[in-house]
Short mmCIF file of N, CA, C and O in Angstrom, two decimals:
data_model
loop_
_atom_site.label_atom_id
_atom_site.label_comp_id
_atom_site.label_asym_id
_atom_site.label_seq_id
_atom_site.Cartn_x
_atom_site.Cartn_y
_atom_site.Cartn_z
N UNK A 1 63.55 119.89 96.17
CA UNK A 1 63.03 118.62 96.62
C UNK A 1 64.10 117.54 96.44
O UNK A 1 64.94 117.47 95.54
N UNK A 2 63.91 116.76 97.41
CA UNK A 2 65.26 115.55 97.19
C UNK A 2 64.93 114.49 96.12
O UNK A 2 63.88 113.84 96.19
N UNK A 3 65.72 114.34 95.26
CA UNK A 3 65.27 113.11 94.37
C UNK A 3 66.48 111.72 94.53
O UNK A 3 67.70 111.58 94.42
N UNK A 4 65.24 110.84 94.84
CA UNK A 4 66.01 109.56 94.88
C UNK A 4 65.93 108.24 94.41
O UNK A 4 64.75 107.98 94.18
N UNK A 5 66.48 107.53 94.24
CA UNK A 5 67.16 106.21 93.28
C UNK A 5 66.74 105.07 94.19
O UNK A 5 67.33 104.81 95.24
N UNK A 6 65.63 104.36 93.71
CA UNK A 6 65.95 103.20 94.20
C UNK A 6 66.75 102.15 93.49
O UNK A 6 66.66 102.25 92.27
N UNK A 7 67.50 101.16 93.93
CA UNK A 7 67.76 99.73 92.87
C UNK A 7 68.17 98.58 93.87
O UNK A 7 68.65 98.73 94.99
N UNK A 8 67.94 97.64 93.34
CA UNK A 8 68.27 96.28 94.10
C UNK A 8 67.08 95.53 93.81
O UNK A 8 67.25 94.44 94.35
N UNK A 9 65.63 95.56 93.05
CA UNK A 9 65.00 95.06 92.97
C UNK A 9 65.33 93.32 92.03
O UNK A 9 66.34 93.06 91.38
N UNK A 10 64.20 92.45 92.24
CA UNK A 10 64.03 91.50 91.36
C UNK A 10 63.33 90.22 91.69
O UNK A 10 62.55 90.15 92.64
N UNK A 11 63.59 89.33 90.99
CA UNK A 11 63.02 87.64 91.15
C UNK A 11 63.21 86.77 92.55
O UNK A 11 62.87 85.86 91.80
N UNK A 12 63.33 86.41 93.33
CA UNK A 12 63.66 85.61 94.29
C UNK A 12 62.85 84.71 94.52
O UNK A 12 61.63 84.85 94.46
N UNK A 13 63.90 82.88 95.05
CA UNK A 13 62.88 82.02 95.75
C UNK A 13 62.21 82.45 96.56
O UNK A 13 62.15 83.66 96.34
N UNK A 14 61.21 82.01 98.03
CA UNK A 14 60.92 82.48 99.27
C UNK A 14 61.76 81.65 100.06
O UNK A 14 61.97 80.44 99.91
N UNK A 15 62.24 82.48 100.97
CA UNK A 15 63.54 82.23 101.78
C UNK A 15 64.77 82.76 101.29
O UNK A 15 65.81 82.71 101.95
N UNK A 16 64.65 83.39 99.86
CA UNK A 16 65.87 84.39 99.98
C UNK A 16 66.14 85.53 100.04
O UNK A 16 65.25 86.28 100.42
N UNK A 17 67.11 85.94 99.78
CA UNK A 17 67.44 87.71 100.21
C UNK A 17 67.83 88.35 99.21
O UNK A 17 68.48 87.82 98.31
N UNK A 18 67.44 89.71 99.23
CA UNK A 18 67.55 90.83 98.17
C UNK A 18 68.14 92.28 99.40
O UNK A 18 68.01 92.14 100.61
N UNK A 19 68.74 93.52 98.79
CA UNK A 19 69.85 93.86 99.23
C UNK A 19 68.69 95.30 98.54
O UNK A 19 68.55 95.15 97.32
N UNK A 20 68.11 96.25 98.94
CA UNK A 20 67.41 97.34 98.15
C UNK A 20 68.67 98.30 98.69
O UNK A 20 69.27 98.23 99.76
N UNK A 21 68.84 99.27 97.51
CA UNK A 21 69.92 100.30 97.58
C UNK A 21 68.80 101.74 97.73
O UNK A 21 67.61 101.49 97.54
N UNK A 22 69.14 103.05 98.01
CA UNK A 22 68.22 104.05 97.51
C UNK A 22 69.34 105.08 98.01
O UNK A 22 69.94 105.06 99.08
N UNK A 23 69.47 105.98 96.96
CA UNK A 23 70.68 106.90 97.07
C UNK A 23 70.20 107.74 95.96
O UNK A 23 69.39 107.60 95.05
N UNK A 24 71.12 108.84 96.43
CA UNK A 24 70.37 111.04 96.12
C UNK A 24 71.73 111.31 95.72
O UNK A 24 72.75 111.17 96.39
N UNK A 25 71.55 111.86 94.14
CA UNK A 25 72.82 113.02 93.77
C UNK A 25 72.43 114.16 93.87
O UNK A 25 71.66 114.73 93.09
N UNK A 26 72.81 114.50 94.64
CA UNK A 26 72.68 116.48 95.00
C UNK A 26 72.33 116.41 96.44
O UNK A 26 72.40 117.44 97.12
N UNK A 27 71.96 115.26 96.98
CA UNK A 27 71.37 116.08 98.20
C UNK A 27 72.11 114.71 99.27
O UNK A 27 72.63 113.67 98.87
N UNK A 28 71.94 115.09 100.44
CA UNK A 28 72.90 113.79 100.97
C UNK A 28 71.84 113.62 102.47
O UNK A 28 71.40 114.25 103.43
N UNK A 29 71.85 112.64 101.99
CA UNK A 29 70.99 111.54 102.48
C UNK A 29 70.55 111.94 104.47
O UNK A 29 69.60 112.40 105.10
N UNK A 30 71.58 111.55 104.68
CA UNK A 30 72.07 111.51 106.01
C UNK A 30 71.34 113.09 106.70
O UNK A 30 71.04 113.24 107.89
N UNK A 31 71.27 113.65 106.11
CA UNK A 31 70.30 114.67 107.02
C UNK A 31 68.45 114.66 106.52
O UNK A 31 67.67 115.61 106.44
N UNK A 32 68.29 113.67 106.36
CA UNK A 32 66.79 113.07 106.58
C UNK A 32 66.78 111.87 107.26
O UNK A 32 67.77 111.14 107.25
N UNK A 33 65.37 111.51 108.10
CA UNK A 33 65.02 110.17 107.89
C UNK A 33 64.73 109.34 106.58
O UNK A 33 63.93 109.53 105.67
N UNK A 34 65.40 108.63 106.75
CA UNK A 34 64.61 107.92 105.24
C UNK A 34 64.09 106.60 105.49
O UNK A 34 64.79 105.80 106.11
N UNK A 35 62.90 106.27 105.09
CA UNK A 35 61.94 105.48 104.97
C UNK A 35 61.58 104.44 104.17
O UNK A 35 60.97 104.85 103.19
N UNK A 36 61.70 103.46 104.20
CA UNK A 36 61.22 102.00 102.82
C UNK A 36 59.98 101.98 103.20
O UNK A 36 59.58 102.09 104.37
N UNK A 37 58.96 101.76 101.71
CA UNK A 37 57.63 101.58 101.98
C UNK A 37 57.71 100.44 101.02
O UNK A 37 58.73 100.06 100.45
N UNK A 38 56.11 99.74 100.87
CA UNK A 38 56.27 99.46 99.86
C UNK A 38 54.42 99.30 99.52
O UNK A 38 53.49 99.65 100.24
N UNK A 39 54.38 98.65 98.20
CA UNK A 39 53.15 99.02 97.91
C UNK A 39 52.81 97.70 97.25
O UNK A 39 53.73 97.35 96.51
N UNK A 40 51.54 96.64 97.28
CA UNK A 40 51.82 95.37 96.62
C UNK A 40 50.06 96.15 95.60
O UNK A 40 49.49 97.23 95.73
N UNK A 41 49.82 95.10 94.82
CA UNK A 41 48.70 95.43 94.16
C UNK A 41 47.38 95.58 94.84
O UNK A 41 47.14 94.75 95.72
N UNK A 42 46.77 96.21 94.66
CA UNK A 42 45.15 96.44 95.34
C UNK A 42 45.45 96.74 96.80
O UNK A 42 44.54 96.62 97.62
N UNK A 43 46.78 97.14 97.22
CA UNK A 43 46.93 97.36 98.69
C UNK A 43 47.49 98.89 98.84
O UNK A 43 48.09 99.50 97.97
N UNK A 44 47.07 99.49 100.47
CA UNK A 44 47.73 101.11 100.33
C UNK A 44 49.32 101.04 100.51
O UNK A 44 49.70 99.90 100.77
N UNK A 45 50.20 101.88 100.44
CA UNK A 45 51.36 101.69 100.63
C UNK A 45 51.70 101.64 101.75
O UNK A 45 51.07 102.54 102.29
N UNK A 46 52.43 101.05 102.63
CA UNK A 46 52.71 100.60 103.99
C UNK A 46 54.33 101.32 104.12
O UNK A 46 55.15 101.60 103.25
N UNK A 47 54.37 101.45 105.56
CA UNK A 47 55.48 101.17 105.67
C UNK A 47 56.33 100.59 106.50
O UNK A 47 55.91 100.55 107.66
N UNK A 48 57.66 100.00 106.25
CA UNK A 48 58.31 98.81 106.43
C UNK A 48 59.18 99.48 107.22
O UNK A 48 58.86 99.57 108.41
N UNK A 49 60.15 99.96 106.90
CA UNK A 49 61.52 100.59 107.98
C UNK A 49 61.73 101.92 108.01
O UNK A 49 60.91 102.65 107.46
N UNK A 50 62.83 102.45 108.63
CA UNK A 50 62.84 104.00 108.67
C UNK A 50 64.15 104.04 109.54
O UNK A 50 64.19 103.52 110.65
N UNK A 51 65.17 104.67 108.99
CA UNK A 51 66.68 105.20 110.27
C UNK A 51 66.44 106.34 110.03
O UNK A 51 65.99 106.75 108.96
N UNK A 52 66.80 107.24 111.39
CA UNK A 52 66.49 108.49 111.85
C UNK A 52 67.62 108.97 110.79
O UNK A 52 68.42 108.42 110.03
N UNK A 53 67.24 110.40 111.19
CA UNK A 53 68.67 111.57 110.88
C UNK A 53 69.52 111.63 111.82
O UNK A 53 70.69 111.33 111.57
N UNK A 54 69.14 112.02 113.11
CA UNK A 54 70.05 112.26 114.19
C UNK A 54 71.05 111.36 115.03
O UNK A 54 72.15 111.61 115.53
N UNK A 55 70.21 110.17 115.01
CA UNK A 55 71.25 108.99 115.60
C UNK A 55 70.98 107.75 114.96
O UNK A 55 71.21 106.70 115.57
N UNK A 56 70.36 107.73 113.43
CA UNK A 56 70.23 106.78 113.33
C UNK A 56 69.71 105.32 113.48
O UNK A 56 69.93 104.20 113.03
N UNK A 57 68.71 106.09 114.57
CA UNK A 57 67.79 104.94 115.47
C UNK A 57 66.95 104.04 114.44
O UNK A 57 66.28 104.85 113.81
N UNK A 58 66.67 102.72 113.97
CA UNK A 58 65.77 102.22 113.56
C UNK A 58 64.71 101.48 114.30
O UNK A 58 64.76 101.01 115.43
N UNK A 59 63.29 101.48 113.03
CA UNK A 59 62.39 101.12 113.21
C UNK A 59 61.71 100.45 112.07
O UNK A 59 61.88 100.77 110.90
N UNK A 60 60.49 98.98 112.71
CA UNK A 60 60.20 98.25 111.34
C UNK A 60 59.25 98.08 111.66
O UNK A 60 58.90 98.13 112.84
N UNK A 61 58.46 97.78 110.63
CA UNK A 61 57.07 97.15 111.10
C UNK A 61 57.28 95.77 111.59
O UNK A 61 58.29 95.06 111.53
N UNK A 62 55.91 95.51 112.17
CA UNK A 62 55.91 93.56 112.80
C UNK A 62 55.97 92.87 111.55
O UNK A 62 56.64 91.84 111.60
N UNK A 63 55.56 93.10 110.66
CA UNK A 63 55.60 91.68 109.65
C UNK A 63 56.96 91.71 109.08
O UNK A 63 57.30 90.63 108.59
N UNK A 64 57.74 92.56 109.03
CA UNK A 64 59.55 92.38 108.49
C UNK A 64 60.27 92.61 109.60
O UNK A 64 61.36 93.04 109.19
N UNK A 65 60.28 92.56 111.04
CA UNK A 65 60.96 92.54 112.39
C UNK A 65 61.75 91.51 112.04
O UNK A 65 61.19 90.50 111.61
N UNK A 66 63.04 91.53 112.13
CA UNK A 66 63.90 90.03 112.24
C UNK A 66 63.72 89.88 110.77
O UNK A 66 64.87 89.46 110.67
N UNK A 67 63.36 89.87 109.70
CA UNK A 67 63.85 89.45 108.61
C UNK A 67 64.39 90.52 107.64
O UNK A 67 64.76 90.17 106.52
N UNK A 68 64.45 91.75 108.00
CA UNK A 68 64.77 93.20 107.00
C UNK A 68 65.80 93.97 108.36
O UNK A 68 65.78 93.89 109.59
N UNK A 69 66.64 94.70 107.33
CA UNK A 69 67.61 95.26 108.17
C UNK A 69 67.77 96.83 107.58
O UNK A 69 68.50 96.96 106.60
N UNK A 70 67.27 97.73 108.00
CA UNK A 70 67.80 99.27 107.26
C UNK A 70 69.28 99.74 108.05
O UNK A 70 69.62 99.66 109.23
N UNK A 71 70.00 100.26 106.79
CA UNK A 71 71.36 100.78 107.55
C UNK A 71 71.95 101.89 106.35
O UNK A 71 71.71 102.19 105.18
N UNK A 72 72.63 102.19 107.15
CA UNK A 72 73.25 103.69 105.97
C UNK A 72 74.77 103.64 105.73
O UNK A 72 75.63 103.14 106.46
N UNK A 73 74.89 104.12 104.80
CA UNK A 73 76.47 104.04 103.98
C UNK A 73 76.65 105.92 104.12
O UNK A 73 75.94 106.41 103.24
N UNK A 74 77.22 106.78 104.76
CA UNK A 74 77.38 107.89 104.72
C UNK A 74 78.13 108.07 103.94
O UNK A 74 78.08 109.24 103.56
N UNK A 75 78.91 107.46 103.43
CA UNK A 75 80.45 107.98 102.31
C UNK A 75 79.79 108.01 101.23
O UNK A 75 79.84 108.97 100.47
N UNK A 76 78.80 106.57 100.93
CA UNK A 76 78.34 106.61 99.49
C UNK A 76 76.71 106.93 99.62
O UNK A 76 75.77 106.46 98.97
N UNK A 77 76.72 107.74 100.54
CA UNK A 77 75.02 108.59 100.55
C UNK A 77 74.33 108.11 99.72
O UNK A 77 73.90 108.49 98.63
N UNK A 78 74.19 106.74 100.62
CA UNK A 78 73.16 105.34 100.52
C UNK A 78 72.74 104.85 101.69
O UNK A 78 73.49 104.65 102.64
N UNK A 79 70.85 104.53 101.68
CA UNK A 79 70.34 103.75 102.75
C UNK A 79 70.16 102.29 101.76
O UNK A 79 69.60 102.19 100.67
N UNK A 80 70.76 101.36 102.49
CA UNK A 80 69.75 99.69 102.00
C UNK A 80 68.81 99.87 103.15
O UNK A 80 68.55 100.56 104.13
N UNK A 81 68.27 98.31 102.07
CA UNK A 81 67.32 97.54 103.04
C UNK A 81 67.50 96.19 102.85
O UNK A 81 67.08 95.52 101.90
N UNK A 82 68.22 95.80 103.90
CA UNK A 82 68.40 94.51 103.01
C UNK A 82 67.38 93.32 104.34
O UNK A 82 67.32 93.20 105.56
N UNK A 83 66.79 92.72 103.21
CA UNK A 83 65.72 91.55 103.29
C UNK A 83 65.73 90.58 103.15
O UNK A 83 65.93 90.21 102.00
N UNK A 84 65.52 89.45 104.33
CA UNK A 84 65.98 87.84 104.57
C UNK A 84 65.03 86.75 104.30
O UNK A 84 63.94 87.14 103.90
N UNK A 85 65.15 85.67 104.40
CA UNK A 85 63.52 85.11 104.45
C UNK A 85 62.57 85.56 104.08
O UNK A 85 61.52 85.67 104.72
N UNK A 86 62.95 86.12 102.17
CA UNK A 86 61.34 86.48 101.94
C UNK A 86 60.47 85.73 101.55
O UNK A 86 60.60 84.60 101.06
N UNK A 87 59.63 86.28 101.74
CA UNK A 87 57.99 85.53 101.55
C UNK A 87 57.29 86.24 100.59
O UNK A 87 57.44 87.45 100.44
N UNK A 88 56.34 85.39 99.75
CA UNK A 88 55.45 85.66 98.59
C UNK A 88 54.93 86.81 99.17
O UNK A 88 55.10 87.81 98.47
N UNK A 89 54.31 87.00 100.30
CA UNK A 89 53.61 88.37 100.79
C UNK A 89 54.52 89.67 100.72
O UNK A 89 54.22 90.85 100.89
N UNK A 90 55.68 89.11 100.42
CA UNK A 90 56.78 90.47 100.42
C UNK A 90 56.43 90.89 98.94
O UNK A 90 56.77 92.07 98.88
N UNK A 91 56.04 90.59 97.98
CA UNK A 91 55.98 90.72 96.95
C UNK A 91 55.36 92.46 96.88
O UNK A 91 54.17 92.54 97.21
N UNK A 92 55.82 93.36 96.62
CA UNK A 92 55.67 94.49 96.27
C UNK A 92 56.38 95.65 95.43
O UNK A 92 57.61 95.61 95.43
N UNK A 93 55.73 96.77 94.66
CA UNK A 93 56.95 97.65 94.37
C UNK A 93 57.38 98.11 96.01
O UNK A 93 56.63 97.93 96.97
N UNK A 94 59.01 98.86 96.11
CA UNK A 94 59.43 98.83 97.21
C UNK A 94 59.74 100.44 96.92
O UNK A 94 60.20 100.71 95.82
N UNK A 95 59.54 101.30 97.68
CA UNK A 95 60.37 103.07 97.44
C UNK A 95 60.78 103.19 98.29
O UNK A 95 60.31 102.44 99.15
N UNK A 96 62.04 104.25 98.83
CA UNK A 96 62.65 104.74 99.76
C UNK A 96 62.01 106.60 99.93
O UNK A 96 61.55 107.26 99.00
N UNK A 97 62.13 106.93 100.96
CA UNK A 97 61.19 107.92 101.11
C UNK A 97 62.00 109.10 102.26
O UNK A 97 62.33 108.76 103.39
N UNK A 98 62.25 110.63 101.63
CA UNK A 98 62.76 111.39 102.94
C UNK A 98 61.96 111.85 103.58
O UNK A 98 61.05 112.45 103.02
N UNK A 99 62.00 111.77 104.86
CA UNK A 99 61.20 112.96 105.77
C UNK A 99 61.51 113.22 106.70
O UNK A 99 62.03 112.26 107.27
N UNK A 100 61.47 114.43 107.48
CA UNK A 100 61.78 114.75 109.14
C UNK A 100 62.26 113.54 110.14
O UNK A 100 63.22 113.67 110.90
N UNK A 101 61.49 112.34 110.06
CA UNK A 101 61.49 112.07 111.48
C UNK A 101 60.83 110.95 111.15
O UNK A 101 59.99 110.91 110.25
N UNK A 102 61.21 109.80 111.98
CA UNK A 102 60.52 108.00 112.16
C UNK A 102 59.33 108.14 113.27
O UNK A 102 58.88 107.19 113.91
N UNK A 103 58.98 109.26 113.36
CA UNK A 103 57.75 108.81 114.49
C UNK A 103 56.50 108.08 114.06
O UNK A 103 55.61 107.42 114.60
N UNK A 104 56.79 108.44 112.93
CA UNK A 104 54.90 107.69 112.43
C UNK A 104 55.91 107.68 111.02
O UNK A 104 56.65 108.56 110.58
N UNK A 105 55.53 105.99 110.40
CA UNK A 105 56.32 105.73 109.10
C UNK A 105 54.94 105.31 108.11
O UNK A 105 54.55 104.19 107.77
N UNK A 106 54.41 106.59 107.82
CA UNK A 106 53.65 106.75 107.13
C UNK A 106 53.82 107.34 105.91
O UNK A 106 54.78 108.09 105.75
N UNK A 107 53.12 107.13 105.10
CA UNK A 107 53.84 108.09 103.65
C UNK A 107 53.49 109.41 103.82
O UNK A 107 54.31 110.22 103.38
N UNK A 108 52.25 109.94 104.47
CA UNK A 108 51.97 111.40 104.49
C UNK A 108 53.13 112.07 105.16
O UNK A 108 53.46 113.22 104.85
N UNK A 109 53.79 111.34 106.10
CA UNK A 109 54.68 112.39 106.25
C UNK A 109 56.32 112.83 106.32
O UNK A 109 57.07 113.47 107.06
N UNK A 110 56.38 111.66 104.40
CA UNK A 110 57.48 111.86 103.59
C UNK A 110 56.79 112.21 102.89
O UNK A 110 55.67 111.85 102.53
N UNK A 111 58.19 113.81 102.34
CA UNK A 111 57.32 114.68 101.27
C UNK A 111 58.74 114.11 99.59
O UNK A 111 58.50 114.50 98.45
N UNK A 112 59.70 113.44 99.85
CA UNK A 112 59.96 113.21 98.76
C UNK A 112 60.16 111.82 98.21
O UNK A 112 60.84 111.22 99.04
N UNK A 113 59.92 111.15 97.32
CA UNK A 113 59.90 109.76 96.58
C UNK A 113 60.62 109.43 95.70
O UNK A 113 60.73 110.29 94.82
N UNK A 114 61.10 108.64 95.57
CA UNK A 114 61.74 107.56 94.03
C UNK A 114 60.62 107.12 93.67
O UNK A 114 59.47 107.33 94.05
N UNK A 115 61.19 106.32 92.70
CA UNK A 115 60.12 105.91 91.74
C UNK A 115 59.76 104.18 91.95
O UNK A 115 58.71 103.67 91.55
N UNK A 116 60.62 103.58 92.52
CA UNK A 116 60.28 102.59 93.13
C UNK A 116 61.26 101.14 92.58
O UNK A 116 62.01 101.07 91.60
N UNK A 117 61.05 100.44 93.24
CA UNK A 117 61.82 99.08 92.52
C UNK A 117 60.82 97.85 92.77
O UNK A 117 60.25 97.76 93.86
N UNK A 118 60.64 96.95 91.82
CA UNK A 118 59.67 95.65 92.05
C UNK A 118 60.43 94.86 92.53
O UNK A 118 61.54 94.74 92.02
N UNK A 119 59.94 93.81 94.05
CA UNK A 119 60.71 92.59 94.15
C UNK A 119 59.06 91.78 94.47
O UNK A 119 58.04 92.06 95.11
N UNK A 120 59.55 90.64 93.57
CA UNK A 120 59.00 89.49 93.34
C UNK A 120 59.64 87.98 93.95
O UNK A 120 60.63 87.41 93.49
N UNK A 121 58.77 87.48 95.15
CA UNK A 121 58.67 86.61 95.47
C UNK A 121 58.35 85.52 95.32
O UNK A 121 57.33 85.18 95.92
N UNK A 122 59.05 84.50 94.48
CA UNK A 122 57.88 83.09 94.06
C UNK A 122 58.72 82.08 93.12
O UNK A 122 59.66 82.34 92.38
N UNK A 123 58.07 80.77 93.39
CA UNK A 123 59.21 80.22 93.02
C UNK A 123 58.73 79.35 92.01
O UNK A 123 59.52 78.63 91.40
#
């Protein structure tokens, strides 16, 4: 099973930006999709972005369109996410997630997880 690292979490005004890292020793990245979800309190886990395996294609949900960017570092078999204009509603733990394929960026169908990183919105 792939195990992976999130970090980049923390404090922010709203309106600023945080930079989420999520990177795998042993297994390399780049031949999964990998997926940012995130999960806020009393809510199910959602998910936010996703770059393919094959070409890299991304996809986001409507509420982080234009303010979140997923991209991959192949040398240092690392996906960010890096996030602009956040807002108190961004406030969630955040995980990165492998699975097959961005067709549906759902958690059922990433089968491996990190453990997550908190970013907190508020000023």
């Amino acid at each position: 099973q792939v195990q992976l690292v999130e970090s980049g979490g923390g404090l922010v005004q709203p309106g600023g930006s945080l930079r989420l890292s999520c990177t795998s020793s042993g297994f390399t990245l780049d031949d999964y999709a990998i997926g940012w979800f995130r999960q806020a309190p009393g809510k199910e886990r959602e998910g936010v972005s996703c770059i393919s395996s094959r070409d890299d294609s991304t996809y986001s949900a409507d509420s982080v369109r234009g303010r979140f960017t997923i991209s991959r570092d192949n040398a240092k078999n690392t996906v960010y996410l890096q996030m602009n204009s956040l807002e108190p509603e961004d406030t969630a733990v955040y995980y990165c997630a492998a699975g097959p394929h961005c067709l549906r960026i759902v958690p059922m169908v990433f089968g491996s997880w990190g453990q997550g990183t908190q970013v907190t919105v508020s000023s």
